[in-house]
mmCIF file of C-alpha atoms in Angstrom:
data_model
loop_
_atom_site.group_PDB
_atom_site.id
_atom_site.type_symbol
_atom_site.label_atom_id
_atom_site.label_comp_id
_atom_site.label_asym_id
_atom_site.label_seq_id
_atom_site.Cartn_x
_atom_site.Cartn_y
_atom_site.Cartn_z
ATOM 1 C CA UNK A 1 -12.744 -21.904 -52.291
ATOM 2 C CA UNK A 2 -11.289 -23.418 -48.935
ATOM 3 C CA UNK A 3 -11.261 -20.145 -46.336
ATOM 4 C CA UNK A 4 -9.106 -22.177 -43.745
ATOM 5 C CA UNK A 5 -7.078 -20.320 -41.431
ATOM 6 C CA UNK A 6 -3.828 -18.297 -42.041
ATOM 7 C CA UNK A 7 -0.587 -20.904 -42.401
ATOM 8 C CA UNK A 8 1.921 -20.342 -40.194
ATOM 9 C CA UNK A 9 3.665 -16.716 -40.237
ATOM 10 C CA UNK A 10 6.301 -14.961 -38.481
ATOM 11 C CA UNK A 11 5.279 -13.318 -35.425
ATOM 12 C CA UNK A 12 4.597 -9.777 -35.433
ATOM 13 C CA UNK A 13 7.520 -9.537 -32.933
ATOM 14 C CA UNK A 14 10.393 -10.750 -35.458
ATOM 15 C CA UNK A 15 8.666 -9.318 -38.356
ATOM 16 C CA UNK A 16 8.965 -5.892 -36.350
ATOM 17 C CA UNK A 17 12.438 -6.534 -35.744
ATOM 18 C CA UNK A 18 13.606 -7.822 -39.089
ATOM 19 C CA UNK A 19 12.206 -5.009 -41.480
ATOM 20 C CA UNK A 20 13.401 -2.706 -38.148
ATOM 21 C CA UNK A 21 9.860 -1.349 -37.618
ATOM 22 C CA UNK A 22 9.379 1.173 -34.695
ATOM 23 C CA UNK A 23 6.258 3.414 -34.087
ATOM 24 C CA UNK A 24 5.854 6.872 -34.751
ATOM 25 C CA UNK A 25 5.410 9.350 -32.092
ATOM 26 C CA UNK A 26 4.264 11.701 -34.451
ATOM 27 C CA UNK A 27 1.410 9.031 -35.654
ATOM 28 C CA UNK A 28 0.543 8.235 -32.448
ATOM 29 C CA UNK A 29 1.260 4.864 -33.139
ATOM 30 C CA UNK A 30 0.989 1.849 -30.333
ATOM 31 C CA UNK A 31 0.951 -1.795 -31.446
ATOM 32 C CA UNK A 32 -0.955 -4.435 -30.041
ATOM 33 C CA UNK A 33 0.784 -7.455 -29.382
ATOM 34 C CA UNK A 34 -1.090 -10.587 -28.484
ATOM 35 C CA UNK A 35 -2.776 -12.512 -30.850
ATOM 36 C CA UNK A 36 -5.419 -13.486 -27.648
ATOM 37 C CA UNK A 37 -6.481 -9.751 -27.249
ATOM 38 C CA UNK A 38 -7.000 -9.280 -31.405
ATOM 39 C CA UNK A 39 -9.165 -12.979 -31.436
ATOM 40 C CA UNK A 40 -10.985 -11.409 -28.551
ATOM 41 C CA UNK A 41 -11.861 -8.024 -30.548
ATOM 42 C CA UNK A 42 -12.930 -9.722 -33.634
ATOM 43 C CA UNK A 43 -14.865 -12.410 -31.880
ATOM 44 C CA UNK A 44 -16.932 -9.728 -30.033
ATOM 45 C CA UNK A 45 -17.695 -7.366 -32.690
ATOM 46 C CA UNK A 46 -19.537 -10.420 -34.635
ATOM 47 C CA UNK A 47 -18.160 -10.011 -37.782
ATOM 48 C CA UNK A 48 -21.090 -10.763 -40.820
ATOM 49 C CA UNK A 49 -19.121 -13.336 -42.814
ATOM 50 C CA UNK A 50 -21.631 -13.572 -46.110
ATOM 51 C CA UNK A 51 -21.893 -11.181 -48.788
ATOM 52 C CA UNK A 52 -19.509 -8.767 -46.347
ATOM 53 C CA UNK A 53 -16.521 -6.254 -46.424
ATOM 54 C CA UNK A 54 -14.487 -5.519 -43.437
ATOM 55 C CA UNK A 55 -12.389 -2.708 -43.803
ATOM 56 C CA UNK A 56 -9.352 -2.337 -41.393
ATOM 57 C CA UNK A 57 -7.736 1.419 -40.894
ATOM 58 C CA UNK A 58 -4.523 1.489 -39.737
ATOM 59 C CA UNK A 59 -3.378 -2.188 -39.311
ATOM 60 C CA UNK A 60 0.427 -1.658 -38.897
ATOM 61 C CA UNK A 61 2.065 -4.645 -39.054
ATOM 62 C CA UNK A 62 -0.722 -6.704 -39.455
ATOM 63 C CA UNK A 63 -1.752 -8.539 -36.067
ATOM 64 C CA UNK A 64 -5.352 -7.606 -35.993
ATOM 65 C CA UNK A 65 -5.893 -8.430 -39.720
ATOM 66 C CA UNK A 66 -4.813 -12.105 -38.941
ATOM 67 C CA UNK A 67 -7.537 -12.384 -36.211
ATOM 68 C CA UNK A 68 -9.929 -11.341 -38.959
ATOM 69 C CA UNK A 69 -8.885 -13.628 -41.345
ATOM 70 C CA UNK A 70 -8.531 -16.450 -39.176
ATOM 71 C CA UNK A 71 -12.435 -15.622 -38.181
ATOM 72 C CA UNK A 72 -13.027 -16.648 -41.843
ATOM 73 C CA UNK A 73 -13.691 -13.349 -43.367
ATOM 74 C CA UNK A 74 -13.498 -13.175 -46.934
ATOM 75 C CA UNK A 75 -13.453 -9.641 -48.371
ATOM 76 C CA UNK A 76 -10.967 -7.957 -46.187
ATOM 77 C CA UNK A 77 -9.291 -4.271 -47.196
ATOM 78 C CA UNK A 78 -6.796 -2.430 -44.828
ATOM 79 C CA UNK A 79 -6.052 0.988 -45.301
ATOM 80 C CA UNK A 80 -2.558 1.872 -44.453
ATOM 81 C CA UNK A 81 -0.551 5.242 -44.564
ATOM 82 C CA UNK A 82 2.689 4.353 -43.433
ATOM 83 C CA UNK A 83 4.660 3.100 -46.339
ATOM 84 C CA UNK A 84 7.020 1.066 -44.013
ATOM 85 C CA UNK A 85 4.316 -1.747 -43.137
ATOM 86 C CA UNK A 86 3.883 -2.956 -47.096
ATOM 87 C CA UNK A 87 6.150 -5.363 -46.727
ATOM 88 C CA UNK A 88 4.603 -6.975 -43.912
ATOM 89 C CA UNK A 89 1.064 -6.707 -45.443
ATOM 90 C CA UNK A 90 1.869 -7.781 -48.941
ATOM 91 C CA UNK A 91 3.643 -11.209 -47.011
ATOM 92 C CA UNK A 92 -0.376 -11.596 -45.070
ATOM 93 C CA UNK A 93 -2.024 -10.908 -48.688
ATOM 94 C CA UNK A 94 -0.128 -13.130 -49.950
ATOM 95 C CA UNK A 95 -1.128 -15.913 -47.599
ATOM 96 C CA UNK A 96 -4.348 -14.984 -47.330
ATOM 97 C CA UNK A 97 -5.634 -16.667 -50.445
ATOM 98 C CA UNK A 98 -6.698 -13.605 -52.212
ATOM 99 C CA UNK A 99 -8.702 -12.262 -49.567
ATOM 100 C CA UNK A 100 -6.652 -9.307 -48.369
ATOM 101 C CA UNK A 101 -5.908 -6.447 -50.370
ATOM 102 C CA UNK A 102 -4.111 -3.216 -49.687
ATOM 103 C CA UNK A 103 -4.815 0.503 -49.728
ATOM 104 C CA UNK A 104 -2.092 2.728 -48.882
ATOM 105 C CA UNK A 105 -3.174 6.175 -48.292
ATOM 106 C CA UNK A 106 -4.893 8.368 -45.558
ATOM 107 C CA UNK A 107 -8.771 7.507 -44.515
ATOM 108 C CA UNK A 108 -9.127 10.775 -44.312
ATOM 109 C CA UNK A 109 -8.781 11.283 -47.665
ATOM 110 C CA UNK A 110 -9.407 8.678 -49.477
ATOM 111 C CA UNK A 111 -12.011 7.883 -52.378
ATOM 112 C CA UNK A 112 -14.698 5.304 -50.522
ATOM 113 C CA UNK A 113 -15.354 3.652 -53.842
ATOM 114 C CA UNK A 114 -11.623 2.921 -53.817
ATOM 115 C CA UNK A 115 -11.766 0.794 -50.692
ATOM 116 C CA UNK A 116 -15.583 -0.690 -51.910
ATOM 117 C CA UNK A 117 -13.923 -2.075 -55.633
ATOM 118 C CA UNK A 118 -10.808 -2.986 -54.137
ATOM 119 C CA UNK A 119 -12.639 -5.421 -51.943
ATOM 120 C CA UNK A 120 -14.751 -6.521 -55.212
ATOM 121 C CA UNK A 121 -11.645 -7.367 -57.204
ATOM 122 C CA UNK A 122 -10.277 -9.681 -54.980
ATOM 123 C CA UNK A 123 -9.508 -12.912 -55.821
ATOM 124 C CA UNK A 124 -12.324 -14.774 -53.308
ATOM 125 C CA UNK A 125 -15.189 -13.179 -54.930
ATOM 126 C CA UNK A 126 -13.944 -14.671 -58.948
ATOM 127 C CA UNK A 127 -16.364 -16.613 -58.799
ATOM 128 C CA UNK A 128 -19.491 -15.122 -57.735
ATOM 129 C CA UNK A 129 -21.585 -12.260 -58.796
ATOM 130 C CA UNK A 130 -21.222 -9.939 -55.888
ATOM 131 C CA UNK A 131 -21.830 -6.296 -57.098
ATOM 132 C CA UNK A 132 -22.049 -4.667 -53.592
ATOM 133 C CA UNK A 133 -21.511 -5.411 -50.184
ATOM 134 C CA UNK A 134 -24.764 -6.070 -47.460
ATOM 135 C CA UNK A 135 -22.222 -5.601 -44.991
ATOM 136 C CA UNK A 136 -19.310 -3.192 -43.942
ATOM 137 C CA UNK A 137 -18.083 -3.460 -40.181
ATOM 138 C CA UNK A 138 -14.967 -1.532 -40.174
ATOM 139 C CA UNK A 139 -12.566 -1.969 -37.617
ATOM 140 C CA UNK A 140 -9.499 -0.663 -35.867
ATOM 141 C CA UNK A 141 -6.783 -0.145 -33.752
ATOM 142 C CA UNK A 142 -6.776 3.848 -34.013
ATOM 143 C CA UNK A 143 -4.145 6.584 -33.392
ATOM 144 C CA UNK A 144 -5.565 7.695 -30.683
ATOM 145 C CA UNK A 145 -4.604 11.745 -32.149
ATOM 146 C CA UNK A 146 -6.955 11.000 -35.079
ATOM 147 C CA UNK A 147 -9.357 9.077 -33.543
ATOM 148 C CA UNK A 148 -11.919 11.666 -32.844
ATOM 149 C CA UNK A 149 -11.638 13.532 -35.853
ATOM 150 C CA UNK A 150 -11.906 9.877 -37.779
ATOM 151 C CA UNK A 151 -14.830 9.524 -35.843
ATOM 152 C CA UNK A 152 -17.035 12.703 -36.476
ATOM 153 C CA UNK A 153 -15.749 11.912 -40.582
ATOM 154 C CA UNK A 154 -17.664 8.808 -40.493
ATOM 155 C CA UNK A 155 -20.444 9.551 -38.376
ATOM 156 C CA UNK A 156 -21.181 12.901 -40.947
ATOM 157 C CA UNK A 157 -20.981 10.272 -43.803
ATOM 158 C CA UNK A 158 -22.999 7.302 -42.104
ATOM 159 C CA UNK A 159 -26.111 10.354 -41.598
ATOM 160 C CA UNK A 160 -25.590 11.279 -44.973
ATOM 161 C CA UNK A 161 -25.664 7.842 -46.390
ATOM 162 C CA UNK A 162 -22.012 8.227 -48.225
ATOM 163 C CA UNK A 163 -19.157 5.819 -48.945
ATOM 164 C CA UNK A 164 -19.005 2.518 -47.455
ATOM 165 C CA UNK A 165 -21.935 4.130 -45.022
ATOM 166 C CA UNK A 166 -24.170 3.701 -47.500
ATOM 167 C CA UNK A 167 -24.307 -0.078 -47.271
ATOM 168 C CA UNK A 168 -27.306 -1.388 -45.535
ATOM 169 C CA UNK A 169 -25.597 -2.942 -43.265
ATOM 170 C CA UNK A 170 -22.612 -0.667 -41.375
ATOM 171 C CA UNK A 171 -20.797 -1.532 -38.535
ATOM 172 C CA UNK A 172 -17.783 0.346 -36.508
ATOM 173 C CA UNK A 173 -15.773 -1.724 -33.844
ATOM 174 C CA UNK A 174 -12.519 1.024 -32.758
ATOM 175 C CA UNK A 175 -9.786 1.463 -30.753
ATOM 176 C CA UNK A 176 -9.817 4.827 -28.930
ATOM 177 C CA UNK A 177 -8.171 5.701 -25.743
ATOM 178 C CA UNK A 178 -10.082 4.856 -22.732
ATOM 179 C CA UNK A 179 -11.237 8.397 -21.561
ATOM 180 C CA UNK A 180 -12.646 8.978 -25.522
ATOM 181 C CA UNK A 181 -14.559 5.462 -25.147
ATOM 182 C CA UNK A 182 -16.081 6.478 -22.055
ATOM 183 C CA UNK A 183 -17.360 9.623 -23.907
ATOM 184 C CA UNK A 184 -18.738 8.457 -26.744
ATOM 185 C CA UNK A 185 -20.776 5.529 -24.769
ATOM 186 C CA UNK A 186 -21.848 7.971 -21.342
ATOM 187 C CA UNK A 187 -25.256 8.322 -20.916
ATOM 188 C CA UNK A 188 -27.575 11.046 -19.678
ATOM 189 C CA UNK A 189 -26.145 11.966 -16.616
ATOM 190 C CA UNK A 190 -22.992 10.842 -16.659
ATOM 191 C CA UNK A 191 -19.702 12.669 -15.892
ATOM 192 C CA UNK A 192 -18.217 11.459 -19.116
ATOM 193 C CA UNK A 193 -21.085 12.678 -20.881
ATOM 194 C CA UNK A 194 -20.120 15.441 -23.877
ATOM 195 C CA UNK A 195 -20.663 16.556 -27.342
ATOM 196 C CA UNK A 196 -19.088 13.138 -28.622
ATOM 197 C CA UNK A 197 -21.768 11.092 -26.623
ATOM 198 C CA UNK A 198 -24.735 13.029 -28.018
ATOM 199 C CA UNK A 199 -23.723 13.403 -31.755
ATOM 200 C CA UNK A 200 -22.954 9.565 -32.050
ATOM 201 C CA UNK A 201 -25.378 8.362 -29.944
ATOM 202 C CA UNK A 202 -27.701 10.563 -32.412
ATOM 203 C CA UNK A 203 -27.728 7.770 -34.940
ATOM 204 C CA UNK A 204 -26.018 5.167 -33.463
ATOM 205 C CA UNK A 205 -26.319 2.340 -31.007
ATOM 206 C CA UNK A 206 -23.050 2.586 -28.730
ATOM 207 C CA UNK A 207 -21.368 0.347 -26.329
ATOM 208 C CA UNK A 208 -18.050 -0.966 -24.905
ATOM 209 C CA UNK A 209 -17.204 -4.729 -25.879
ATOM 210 C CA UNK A 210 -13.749 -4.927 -24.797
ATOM 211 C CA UNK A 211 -10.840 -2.957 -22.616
ATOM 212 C CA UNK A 212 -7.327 -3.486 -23.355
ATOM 213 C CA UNK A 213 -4.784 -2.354 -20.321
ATOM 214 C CA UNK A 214 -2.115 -0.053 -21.530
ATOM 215 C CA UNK A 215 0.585 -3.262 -21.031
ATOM 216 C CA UNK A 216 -0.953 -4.883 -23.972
ATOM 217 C CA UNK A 217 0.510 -2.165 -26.550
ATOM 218 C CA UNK A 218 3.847 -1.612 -27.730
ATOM 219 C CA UNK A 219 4.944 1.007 -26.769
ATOM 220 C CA UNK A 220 3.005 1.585 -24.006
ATOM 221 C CA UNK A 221 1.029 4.393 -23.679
ATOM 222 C CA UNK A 222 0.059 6.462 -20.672
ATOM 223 C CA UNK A 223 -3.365 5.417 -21.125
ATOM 224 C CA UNK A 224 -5.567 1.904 -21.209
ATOM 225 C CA UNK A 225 -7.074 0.960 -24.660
ATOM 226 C CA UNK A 226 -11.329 0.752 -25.169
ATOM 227 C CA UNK A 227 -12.878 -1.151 -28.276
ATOM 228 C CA UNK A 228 -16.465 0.898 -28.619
ATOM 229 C CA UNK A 229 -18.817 -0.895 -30.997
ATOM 230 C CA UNK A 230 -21.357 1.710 -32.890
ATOM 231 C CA UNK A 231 -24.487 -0.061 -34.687
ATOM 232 C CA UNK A 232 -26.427 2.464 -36.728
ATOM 233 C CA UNK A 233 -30.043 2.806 -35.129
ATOM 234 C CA UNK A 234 -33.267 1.543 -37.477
ATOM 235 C CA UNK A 235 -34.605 5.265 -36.014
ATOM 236 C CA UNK A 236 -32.140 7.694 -35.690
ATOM 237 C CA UNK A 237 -32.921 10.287 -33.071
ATOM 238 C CA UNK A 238 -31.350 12.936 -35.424
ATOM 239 C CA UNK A 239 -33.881 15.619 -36.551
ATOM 240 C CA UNK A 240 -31.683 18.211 -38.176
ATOM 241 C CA UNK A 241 -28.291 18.087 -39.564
ATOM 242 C CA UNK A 242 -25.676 16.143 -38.271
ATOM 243 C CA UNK A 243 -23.427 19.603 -38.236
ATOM 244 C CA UNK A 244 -26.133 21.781 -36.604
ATOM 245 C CA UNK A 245 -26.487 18.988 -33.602
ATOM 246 C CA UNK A 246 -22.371 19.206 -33.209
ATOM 247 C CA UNK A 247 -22.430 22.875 -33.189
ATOM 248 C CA UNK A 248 -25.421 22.865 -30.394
ATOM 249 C CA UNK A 249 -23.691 19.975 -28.207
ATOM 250 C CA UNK A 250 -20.555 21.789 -28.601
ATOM 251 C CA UNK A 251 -21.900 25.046 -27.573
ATOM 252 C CA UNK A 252 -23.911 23.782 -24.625
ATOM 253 C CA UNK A 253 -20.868 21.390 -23.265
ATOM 254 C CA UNK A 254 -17.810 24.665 -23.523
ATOM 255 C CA UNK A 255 -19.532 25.482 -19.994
ATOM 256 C CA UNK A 256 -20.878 22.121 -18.992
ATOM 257 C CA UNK A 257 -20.705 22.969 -14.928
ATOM 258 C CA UNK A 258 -23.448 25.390 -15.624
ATOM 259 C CA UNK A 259 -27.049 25.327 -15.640
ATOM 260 C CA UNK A 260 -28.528 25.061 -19.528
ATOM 261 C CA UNK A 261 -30.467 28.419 -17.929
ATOM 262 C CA UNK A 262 -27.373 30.528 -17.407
ATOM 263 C CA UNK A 263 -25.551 29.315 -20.867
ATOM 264 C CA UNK A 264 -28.647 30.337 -22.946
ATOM 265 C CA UNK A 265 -29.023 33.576 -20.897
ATOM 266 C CA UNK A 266 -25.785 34.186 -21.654
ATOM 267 C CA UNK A 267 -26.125 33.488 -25.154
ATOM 268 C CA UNK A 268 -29.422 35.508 -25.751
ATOM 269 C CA UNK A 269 -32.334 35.938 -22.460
ATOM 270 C CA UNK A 270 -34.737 35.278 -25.318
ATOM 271 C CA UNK A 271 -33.378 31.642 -26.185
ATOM 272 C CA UNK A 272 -34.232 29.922 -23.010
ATOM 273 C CA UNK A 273 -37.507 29.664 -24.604
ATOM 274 C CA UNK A 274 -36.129 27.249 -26.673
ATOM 275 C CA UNK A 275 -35.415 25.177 -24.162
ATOM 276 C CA UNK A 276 -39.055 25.193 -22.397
ATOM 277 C CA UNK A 277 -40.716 24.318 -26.086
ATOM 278 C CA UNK A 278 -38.587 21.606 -25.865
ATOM 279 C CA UNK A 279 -39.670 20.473 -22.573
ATOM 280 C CA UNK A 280 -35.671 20.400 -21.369
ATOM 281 C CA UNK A 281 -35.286 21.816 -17.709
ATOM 282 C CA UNK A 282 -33.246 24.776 -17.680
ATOM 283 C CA UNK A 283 -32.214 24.099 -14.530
ATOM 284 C CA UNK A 284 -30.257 21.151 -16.038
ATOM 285 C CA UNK A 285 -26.455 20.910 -16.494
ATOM 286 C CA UNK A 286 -25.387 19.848 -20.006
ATOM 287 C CA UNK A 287 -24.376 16.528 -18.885
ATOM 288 C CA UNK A 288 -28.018 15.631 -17.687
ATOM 289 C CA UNK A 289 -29.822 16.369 -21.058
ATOM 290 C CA UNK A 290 -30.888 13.126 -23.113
ATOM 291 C CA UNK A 291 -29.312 12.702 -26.405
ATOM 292 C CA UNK A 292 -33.373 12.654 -27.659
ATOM 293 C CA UNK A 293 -33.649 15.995 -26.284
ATOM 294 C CA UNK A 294 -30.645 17.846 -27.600
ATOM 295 C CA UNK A 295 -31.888 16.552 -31.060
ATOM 296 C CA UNK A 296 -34.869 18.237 -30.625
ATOM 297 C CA UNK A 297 -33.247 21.509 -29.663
ATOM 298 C CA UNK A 298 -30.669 21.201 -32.631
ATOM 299 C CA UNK A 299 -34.054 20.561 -35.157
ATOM 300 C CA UNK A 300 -35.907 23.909 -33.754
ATOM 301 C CA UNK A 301 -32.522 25.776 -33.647
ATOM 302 C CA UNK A 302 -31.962 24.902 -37.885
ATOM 303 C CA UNK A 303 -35.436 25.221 -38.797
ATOM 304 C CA UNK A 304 -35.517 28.479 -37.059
ATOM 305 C CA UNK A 305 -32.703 29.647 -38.794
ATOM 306 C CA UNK A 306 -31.116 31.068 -35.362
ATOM 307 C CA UNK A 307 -27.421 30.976 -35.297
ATOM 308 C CA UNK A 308 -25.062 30.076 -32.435
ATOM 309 C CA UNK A 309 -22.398 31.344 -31.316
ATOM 310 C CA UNK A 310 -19.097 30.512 -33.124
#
């Protein structure tokens, strides 16, 4: 089957204004606009293009999913939960040459082996033998109110090895508001640093490939977009459960101006031994600790069975 590019379609601009399509404050919705800034998001998250499944959450009325198409992938599912962009979709799905398909519901509640046999019933894979996917990059413009919690969802089930995170081969390129980016890629040291740097940087490789200015969305937001790739790492630093390294970043970062010596004396005198059998100086703010480090405070904490505060 020929994979050539999408034929011509209506721009996202008229197709917003002829099915009268506005966003929703309430779903933090902001849509991106230029076909140049989508092409530039797909081309630098490297899309696999064999034996693959991109999954898109959230694609509104559809501009980013043409930029993946056009790149030539060939198993493509979106996940939508506003009703109102069908229309739109079903017109790309139909011109995609059966390599689009269509969930609507919530991805935060739906069934992963929905999204995983949609994208083996479609029409581009009739003719091979494809029983699962080597590759799942899963991409998206995000609300940026759901973001994080989307985020710390995925990241539980890529440690656990569940849904489309069980695939070999898992890739995230996302939308999130610039200040959340910045988080989630700040290293040791940095002022951005916080308990969303060290649990995903706990099992996953983390950097910026692209920044989109606030002008680029529609309608603009207060706040510049960042695309924040996440590669899973061939040795995760994680030593304990995902959920007991959240709790301990989340714990140590609620007074991060303070010395890891004065938040652990405050917790319990007796703990800041913890922190010398892990070789971490107590005299260290939050902020400075390595992400290796805080996973092997979170694997003494849960195999001594101490609990933190709440």
């Amino acid at each position: 089957m020929s994979l050539a590019k999408l034929p011509k379609l209506p721009s996202i601009r008229d197709l917003i204004r002829v099915y009268n399509l506005r966003a929703k404050q309430q779903l933090s919705q902001n849509f991106l606009m230029d076909k140049n800034i989508t092409d530039k998001i797909v081309q630098l998250a490297g899309l696999e293009l064999e034996n693959s499944l991109c999954v898109e959450v959230g694609p509104g009325p559809g501009l980013l999913t043409r930029s993946i198409l056009d790149r030539g992938a060939k198993n493509v599912v979106a996940v939508e939960k506003d009703p109102r962009f069908v229309p739109t979709l079903e017109q790309l799905q139909e011109a995609s040459k059966g390599r689009f398909g269509i969930i609507l519901g919530d991805m935060l509640e739906i069934d992963h082996r929905e999204i995983v046999q949609r994208g083996l019933s479609l029409e581009s894979n009739a003719d091979t033998q494809i029983e699962a996917f080597e590759h799942v990059h899963l991409l998206g413009n995000l609300p940026f109110s759901v973001a994080t919690p989307l985020l710390i969802q995925w990241l539980h089930l890529l440690a656990a090895k569940q849904g489309i995170f069980a695939s070999p081969g898992v890739t995230m390129s996302l939308m999130f508001q610039k200040e959340v980016g910045l988080r989630i890629v700040a290293p040791a040291s940095n002022t951005e640093r916080g308990r969303l740097s060290v649990v995903a940087q706990s099992i996953c490789d983390v950097f910026k490939i692209y920044g989109v200015p606030s002008s680029s969305f529609v309608p603009r937001p207060k706040v510049d977009g960042m695309v924040v790739q996440l590669r899973p790492l061939a040795k995760p630093l994680l030593k304990s459960s995902l959920s007991t390294l959240e709790h301990v970043a989340r714990f140590s970062f609620m007074k991060r101006r303070k010395m890891l010596a004065r938040i652990f004396k405050d917790w319990d005198p007796k703990h800041i031994a913890l922190l010398e059998e892990c070789e971490i100086d107590p005299t260290l703010r939050p902020q400075d600790v390595t992400t290796e480090k805080f996973c092997d405070l979170a694997h003494l904490i849960e195999q001594r069975g101490i609990q933190l505060p709440q």
